[in-house]
Structure formats: structure tokens, C-alpha cells
Amino acid sequence: MEKKQQDLNQLKKEIDALKAQIKENADGKSDTTLKDYLTSVNKHPDRPPQPRPRRTLKGHLAKIYSMHWSGDAVHLVSASQDGRLLVWDALTTNKTHAIPLRSSWVMTCAYSPGDGGKFVASGGLDNNCSIYNLQQDDGKACRELNGHGAFISCCRFLSDSHILTSSGDHTCMLWDTEKGSIAHTFAEHEGDVMGIAVSPDGNNFVSCAIDMFSFLWDLRAPKYVYRFEGHESDVNAIAYMKNGRAFGTASDDATARLFDIRAGRELRAYGKEDEQSNGVTSVDFSVSGRYLFAGYDDYSCIVWDTLTGEKLHTLQGHENRLSTLGVNVDGTALCTGGWDNLLRVWA
């Protein structure tokens, strides 16, 4: 037994040494930073106009925890602890569907892809992912996916027949919704997985967790491709840049961060030099990737310039914690949702 322990300790030392060599090699190839490069080329981009509130979506009676845009750039779904999923027309502010949930302790919702998304999904503290067919008005789930051992923190459709979920059981799962079965389980995180985002080409996804790491995964294999580090506290949310080459994260360490997938490293932290003290709850990008939108515990949404790291605008309007946000597919609108029971659409 003692010999086995000695061998195990030796292996751990060798692994740590290899990790240090890999990090040293990667750092050696990092010849500049975004900040230094912009200083060298002396670029001073114009400041964009501030987004203005265009619509307020009223209807929820309790804290809003999640929202997600449809592929038609007009409709969106929201989930609240009033025990309902609401589907909205963001132009008219009308509700097109009101779906009662089995459990009011909901944490996430998702819209199926495509212009005329047929399905919406939700998940939360009941450990189930419930899928609803919007073409049926009975308000009942057409599929219940039960396999996680803890709460479901996030769900995202890949297609009408496949959905990805993340959970407090430290795993992500890819589901075949037609069969109601698990296609893959992705298990490398050492803490509750809080967010996932699917790449634009649908071949990869990224995940974030309270272990302070983010992982890049290949959806065709249950093994991660790369692990990204840099945050100093729980990572709450994650979002792909629209070109699929980078992603952003939101953390309780009061920063949002940009990671480059090809370089395998962090490019910039937003809020670190600005002495932000409020946790970041949510994050998304403009269509071009030039602007990063980050939601904060202090009820605000900050617009950051991804290249310069400059704080461009602060969007005020919510009267409680801003818990979720998202940019629609054509980049014409930003929606924010909060614990004040309201959704606001900015453009």
C-alpha cells in the first residue's frame, strides 16, 4: 500500500512538471497582447452610439433567471420563478405562449434553432430538462430528460432532435430528444457546471463552472479538447463569439474575459483595471465581435470594447440584479432580464 502511494505521489509530481512545461512553452509563444498591439499601431476607434431601451416586456411575476432568442431574431423565450415559460414577440411585446412549469425553481431556458423554432426547453432544481412543442397548445412537456444527478443550470439545442445540458453534478450531457436517451456525457469539471455555449458550426461547445475553468469540447467525442484558466472565482456564464474563434466568460471575480480558441489562452480581462467589484452574471457579443455585453449584480449592463478593453457604455434600467442577457442572431437587438421581473430590449 505504501509503495502504491509513493508511486502515485511520483506520478503527480511528473504531471505537475509536464503541466509547467506546457505552460512555459505556451507563454513563450505569446509575443504580444491585445493592449500592446493596439498601442503599437496607434489605433483609436470611434465610440459607437449608446444602445437605448426600445421595448419593455412585462408579464412575469417573479425573478427572471434566463432568456434565449429564437433564430428568427424576433421571438424569445424567458424563464421565471413564477413557474412559467413565456414566449414573446419582441417587436410587439405580445406573449405568444405561456407554458406552466412542473417546478417553479427554473434556472434556464432555450429556443430550438431555425427561423421557425418548434421547441423550447427549460431546466432547474428538479434535475429534469423539459421540452415543449410550441405547435401544441396543451402546455404539457413532450419530453422529459432525466439523467442528471443535480440541478440543470443551462440547456442549448443543437437541432430539433438533440439538446445539450449542463448540471450541478459536474457534467454536461448530449441528449437524443426523440429517443429520450443520453448520447454522450462530458465529465471533466471539478465543480457545478454553470453554463454552456454551442459553436456556430455545431461541432464544438464550451462550458464553464465554479471550478474557475472553462473547457472546449468536441461534440463527437466525450473528451475535452482544451482547458482554459484565468478566472479567480466561480464562472457563471459563457458565450461564443459569432465567428466561433473565441468565447467570453462572466465570473464572480468581477471580470468578463475573452479567450482565443486557436491560441488556447486568455486575451483580455474586462473590469480588472476598472476596479469593478460586482460579480458578472451574463455575457454575450455583438455580431462583429467588437463589443462585449456583460450583466452585473449591481443591476447594470456594461458595453466593453473587446479590442481596447475600454468601457464604452453603461446601460441602466433594471431595478434588481441583471441575471441574463442575449443578442439576437442578426445583431439588431440586445435583451436583458433581471430580478425585477422585467425584460428590456435595447437597440
CSV table of C-alpha atoms in Angstrom, one decimal, residues 20-247:
chain,number,residue,atom,x,y,z
A,20,ALA,CA,4.5,23.6,-16.0
A,21,GLN,CA,6.5,22.8,-19.2
A,22,ILE,CA,3.3,23.1,-21.4
A,23,LYS,CA,2.5,26.5,-19.8
A,24,GLU,CA,6.1,27.7,-20.2
A,25,ASN,CA,6.0,26.7,-23.9
A,26,ALA,CA,2.7,28.4,-24.5
A,27,ASP,CA,3.8,31.6,-22.7
A,28,GLY,CA,6.9,31.7,-24.8
A,29,LYS,CA,4.9,31.8,-27.9
A,30,SER,CA,2.8,34.7,-26.6
A,31,ASP,CA,4.7,37.5,-28.3
A,32,THR,CA,2.3,40.4,-27.6
A,33,THR,CA,-1.1,41.3,-26.0
A,34,LEU,CA,-4.1,43.0,-27.5
A,35,LYS,CA,-3.3,46.1,-25.5
A,36,ASP,CA,0.3,46.3,-26.6
A,37,TYR,CA,-0.6,45.6,-30.2
A,38,LEU,CA,-3.2,48.4,-30.3
A,39,THR,CA,-0.7,50.8,-28.7
A,40,SER,CA,1.9,49.9,-31.4
A,41,VAL,CA,-0.4,50.5,-34.3
A,42,ASN,CA,-1.8,53.6,-32.6
A,43,LYS,CA,-5.5,52.8,-33.4
A,44,HIS,CA,-8.2,54.9,-31.8
A,45,PRO,CA,-11.6,53.5,-32.9
A,46,ASP,CA,-14.7,55.7,-32.9
A,47,ARG,CA,-17.1,55.3,-30.0
A,48,PRO,CA,-20.4,53.7,-31.0
A,49,PRO,CA,-23.8,55.3,-30.1
A,50,GLN,CA,-25.3,54.1,-26.8
A,51,PRO,CA,-28.0,51.5,-27.1
A,52,ARG,CA,-31.4,52.8,-26.0
A,53,PRO,CA,-34.3,50.9,-24.4
A,54,ARG,CA,-36.8,50.2,-27.1
A,55,ARG,CA,-39.2,47.7,-25.5
A,56,THR,CA,-40.1,46.5,-22.0
A,57,LEU,CA,-41.6,43.1,-21.7
A,58,LYS,CA,-43.9,42.8,-18.7
A,59,GLY,CA,-45.7,39.7,-17.7
A,60,HIS,CA,-43.6,37.7,-15.2
A,61,LEU,CA,-44.5,37.9,-11.6
A,62,ALA,CA,-41.2,36.8,-10.1
A,63,LYS,CA,-37.4,36.8,-10.7
A,64,ILE,CA,-36.3,36.2,-14.3
A,65,TYR,CA,-33.4,33.7,-14.4
A,66,SER,CA,-33.0,33.1,-18.2
A,67,MET,CA,-33.9,34.2,-21.7
A,68,HIS,CA,-32.9,33.0,-25.1
A,69,TRP,CA,-33.6,34.4,-28.6
A,70,SER,CA,-35.2,32.4,-31.4
A,71,GLY,CA,-33.5,32.0,-34.8
A,72,ASP,CA,-35.9,34.5,-36.4
A,73,ALA,CA,-34.4,37.4,-34.4
A,74,VAL,CA,-37.9,38.5,-33.3
A,75,HIS,CA,-39.2,35.9,-30.8
A,76,LEU,CA,-37.6,35.0,-27.4
A,77,VAL,CA,-38.3,32.7,-24.5
A,78,SER,CA,-37.9,33.6,-20.9
A,79,ALA,CA,-38.0,31.6,-17.6
A,80,SER,CA,-39.0,32.9,-14.3
A,81,GLN,CA,-39.6,31.6,-10.8
A,82,ASP,CA,-43.2,32.4,-11.2
A,83,GLY,CA,-43.3,28.9,-12.7
A,84,ARG,CA,-43.9,29.9,-16.3
A,85,LEU,CA,-42.1,30.0,-19.6
A,86,LEU,CA,-43.2,32.9,-21.7
A,87,VAL,CA,-42.6,33.2,-25.4
A,88,TRP,CA,-42.6,36.8,-26.6
A,89,ASP,CA,-42.7,38.8,-29.8
A,90,ALA,CA,-40.1,41.4,-29.1
A,91,LEU,CA,-41.4,43.8,-31.7
A,92,THR,CA,-45.0,44.0,-30.5
A,93,THR,CA,-44.3,42.9,-26.9
A,94,ASN,CA,-47.1,40.4,-27.2
A,95,LYS,CA,-46.9,37.0,-25.5
A,96,THR,CA,-47.4,34.2,-28.0
A,97,HIS,CA,-47.2,31.3,-25.5
A,98,ALA,CA,-47.5,30.9,-21.7
A,99,ILE,CA,-46.3,27.5,-20.5
A,100,PRO,CA,-46.8,26.4,-16.9
A,101,LEU,CA,-43.8,24.5,-15.5
A,102,ARG,CA,-43.8,21.5,-13.3
A,103,SER,CA,-41.3,23.2,-10.9
A,104,SER,CA,-41.1,26.9,-10.4
A,105,TRP,CA,-37.4,26.6,-9.5
A,106,VAL,CA,-36.3,27.1,-13.0
A,107,MET,CA,-32.7,28.2,-13.9
A,108,THR,CA,-32.5,28.0,-17.7
A,109,CYS,CA,-34.5,28.0,-21.0
A,110,ALA,CA,-33.7,27.6,-24.6
A,111,TYR,CA,-35.2,28.0,-28.1
A,112,SER,CA,-34.7,25.4,-30.8
A,113,PRO,CA,-32.7,26.8,-33.8
A,114,GLY,CA,-34.0,27.9,-37.1
A,115,ASP,CA,-36.3,30.7,-38.3
A,116,GLY,CA,-39.4,28.9,-37.0
A,117,GLY,CA,-38.2,27.2,-33.9
A,118,LYS,CA,-40.6,24.4,-32.9
A,119,PHE,CA,-39.5,23.7,-29.4
A,120,VAL,CA,-38.5,25.4,-26.2
A,121,ALA,CA,-36.8,23.8,-23.2
A,122,SER,CA,-36.3,24.5,-19.5
A,123,GLY,CA,-34.4,23.1,-16.6
A,124,GLY,CA,-33.8,23.8,-13.0
A,125,LEU,CA,-33.7,22.4,-9.5
A,126,ASP,CA,-35.9,19.4,-10.4
A,127,ASN,CA,-32.9,17.9,-12.2
A,128,ASN,CA,-35.0,17.5,-15.4
A,129,CYS,CA,-34.8,19.1,-18.8
A,130,SER,CA,-38.4,19.6,-20.1
A,131,ILE,CA,-39.1,20.1,-23.8
A,132,TYR,CA,-42.2,21.7,-25.1
A,133,ASN,CA,-43.6,21.7,-28.6
A,134,LEU,CA,-44.9,25.2,-29.5
A,135,GLN,CA,-47.2,23.7,-32.1
A,136,GLN,CA,-49.2,22.0,-29.4
A,137,ASP,CA,-51.2,24.2,-27.1
A,138,ASP,CA,-51.7,21.8,-24.3
A,139,GLY,CA,-48.9,23.2,-22.2
A,140,LYS,CA,-47.5,19.8,-21.4
A,141,ALA,CA,-43.9,18.7,-22.0
A,142,CYS,CA,-43.5,16.5,-25.0
A,143,ARG,CA,-40.3,15.0,-23.5
A,144,GLU,CA,-38.7,14.9,-20.0
A,145,LEU,CA,-35.0,14.2,-19.9
A,146,ASN,CA,-34.0,12.8,-16.6
A,147,GLY,CA,-30.4,11.7,-16.1
A,148,HIS,CA,-28.5,14.4,-14.2
A,149,GLY,CA,-27.8,13.9,-10.5
A,150,ALA,CA,-28.3,17.6,-9.6
A,151,PHE,CA,-29.8,20.8,-10.9
A,152,ILE,CA,-29.7,21.8,-14.6
A,153,SER,CA,-28.0,25.1,-15.0
A,154,CYS,CA,-28.1,25.6,-18.7
A,155,CYS,CA,-29.5,23.9,-21.8
A,156,ARG,CA,-29.0,24.6,-25.6
A,157,PHE,CA,-30.5,23.0,-28.6
A,158,LEU,CA,-28.2,21.7,-31.4
A,159,SER,CA,-31.2,20.8,-33.5
A,160,ASP,CA,-34.8,19.8,-33.1
A,161,SER,CA,-33.6,16.3,-32.2
A,162,HIS,CA,-30.6,17.0,-30.0
A,163,ILE,CA,-30.0,19.2,-26.9
A,164,LEU,CA,-27.1,19.8,-24.6
A,165,THR,CA,-27.4,20.3,-20.9
A,166,SER,CA,-25.1,21.3,-18.0
A,167,SER,CA,-25.6,20.4,-14.4
A,168,GLY,CA,-24.5,20.8,-10.8
A,169,ASP,CA,-23.4,17.1,-10.9
A,170,HIS,CA,-20.2,18.4,-12.6
A,171,THR,CA,-21.2,17.0,-16.1
A,172,CYS,CA,-22.7,18.1,-19.4
A,173,MET,CA,-24.9,15.7,-21.4
A,174,LEU,CA,-25.8,15.5,-25.1
A,175,TRP,CA,-29.3,14.1,-25.5
A,176,ASP,CA,-31.2,12.5,-28.3
A,177,THR,CA,-34.6,14.1,-27.6
A,178,GLU,CA,-36.5,11.8,-29.9
A,179,LYS,CA,-35.3,8.7,-28.1
A,180,GLY,CA,-35.1,10.4,-24.7
A,181,SER,CA,-31.6,9.0,-24.2
A,182,ILE,CA,-28.1,10.2,-23.4
A,183,ALA,CA,-25.8,10.2,-26.5
A,184,HIS,CA,-22.6,11.5,-24.6
A,185,THR,CA,-21.6,12.5,-21.1
A,186,PHE,CA,-18.9,15.1,-20.8
A,187,ALA,CA,-17.2,14.9,-17.4
A,188,GLU,CA,-14.0,16.8,-16.6
A,189,HIS,CA,-15.1,19.7,-14.4
A,190,GLU,CA,-14.5,19.6,-10.7
A,191,GLY,CA,-17.5,21.7,-9.7
A,192,ASP,CA,-21.0,22.7,-10.7
A,193,VAL,CA,-21.2,23.4,-14.4
A,194,MET,CA,-23.0,26.8,-14.7
A,195,GLY,CA,-23.0,27.5,-18.5
A,196,ILE,CA,-22.6,26.1,-22.0
A,197,ALA,CA,-22.4,27.6,-25.5
A,198,VAL,CA,-22.5,25.8,-28.8
A,199,SER,CA,-20.1,26.8,-31.6
A,200,PRO,CA,-21.7,28.4,-34.7
A,201,ASP,CA,-20.8,25.3,-36.8
A,202,GLY,CA,-22.3,23.0,-34.2
A,203,ASN,CA,-19.3,20.8,-33.9
A,204,ASN,CA,-17.9,22.0,-30.5
A,205,PHE,CA,-19.1,23.6,-27.3
A,206,VAL,CA,-17.6,25.4,-24.4
A,207,SER,CA,-18.5,25.0,-20.7
A,208,CYS,CA,-17.8,26.9,-17.5
A,209,ALA,CA,-18.0,26.0,-13.9
A,210,ILE,CA,-17.4,27.1,-10.3
A,211,ASP,CA,-14.0,25.3,-10.5
A,212,MET,CA,-12.9,28.6,-12.3
A,213,PHE,CA,-12.1,26.7,-15.5
A,214,SER,CA,-13.7,26.7,-19.0
A,215,PHE,CA,-13.4,23.7,-21.3
A,216,LEU,CA,-13.6,23.3,-25.1
A,217,TRP,CA,-15.3,20.1,-26.1
A,218,ASP,CA,-15.7,18.2,-29.4
A,219,LEU,CA,-19.3,17.1,-29.6
A,220,ARG,CA,-18.3,14.0,-31.4
A,221,ALA,CA,-16.2,12.6,-28.6
A,222,PRO,CA,-16.7,12.7,-24.8
A,223,LYS,CA,-13.2,14.2,-24.2
A,224,TYR,CA,-12.3,17.8,-23.8
A,225,VAL,CA,-10.0,19.5,-26.4
A,226,TYR,CA,-8.6,22.2,-24.2
A,227,ARG,CA,-8.9,23.7,-20.7
A,228,PHE,CA,-8.8,27.5,-20.2
A,229,GLU,CA,-7.9,29.1,-17.0
A,230,GLY,CA,-7.6,32.7,-15.7
A,231,HIS,CA,-10.6,33.4,-13.5
A,232,GLU,CA,-10.2,33.7,-9.8
A,233,SER,CA,-13.7,32.8,-8.7
A,234,ASP,CA,-16.8,31.0,-10.0
A,235,VAL,CA,-17.5,31.3,-13.7
A,236,ASN,CA,-21.2,32.0,-14.1
A,237,ALA,CA,-21.8,32.2,-17.9
A,238,ILE,CA,-20.2,31.7,-21.2
A,239,ALA,CA,-20.8,32.8,-24.8
A,240,TYR,CA,-19.2,32.1,-28.2
A,241,MET,CA,-18.1,35.0,-30.4
A,242,LYS,CA,-20.1,34.8,-33.7
A,243,ASN,CA,-17.1,33.7,-35.8
A,244,GLY,CA,-16.5,30.7,-33.5
A,245,ARG,CA,-12.9,31.6,-32.9
A,246,ALA,CA,-13.2,33.0,-29.4
A,247,PHE,CA,-15.5,33.0,-26.4
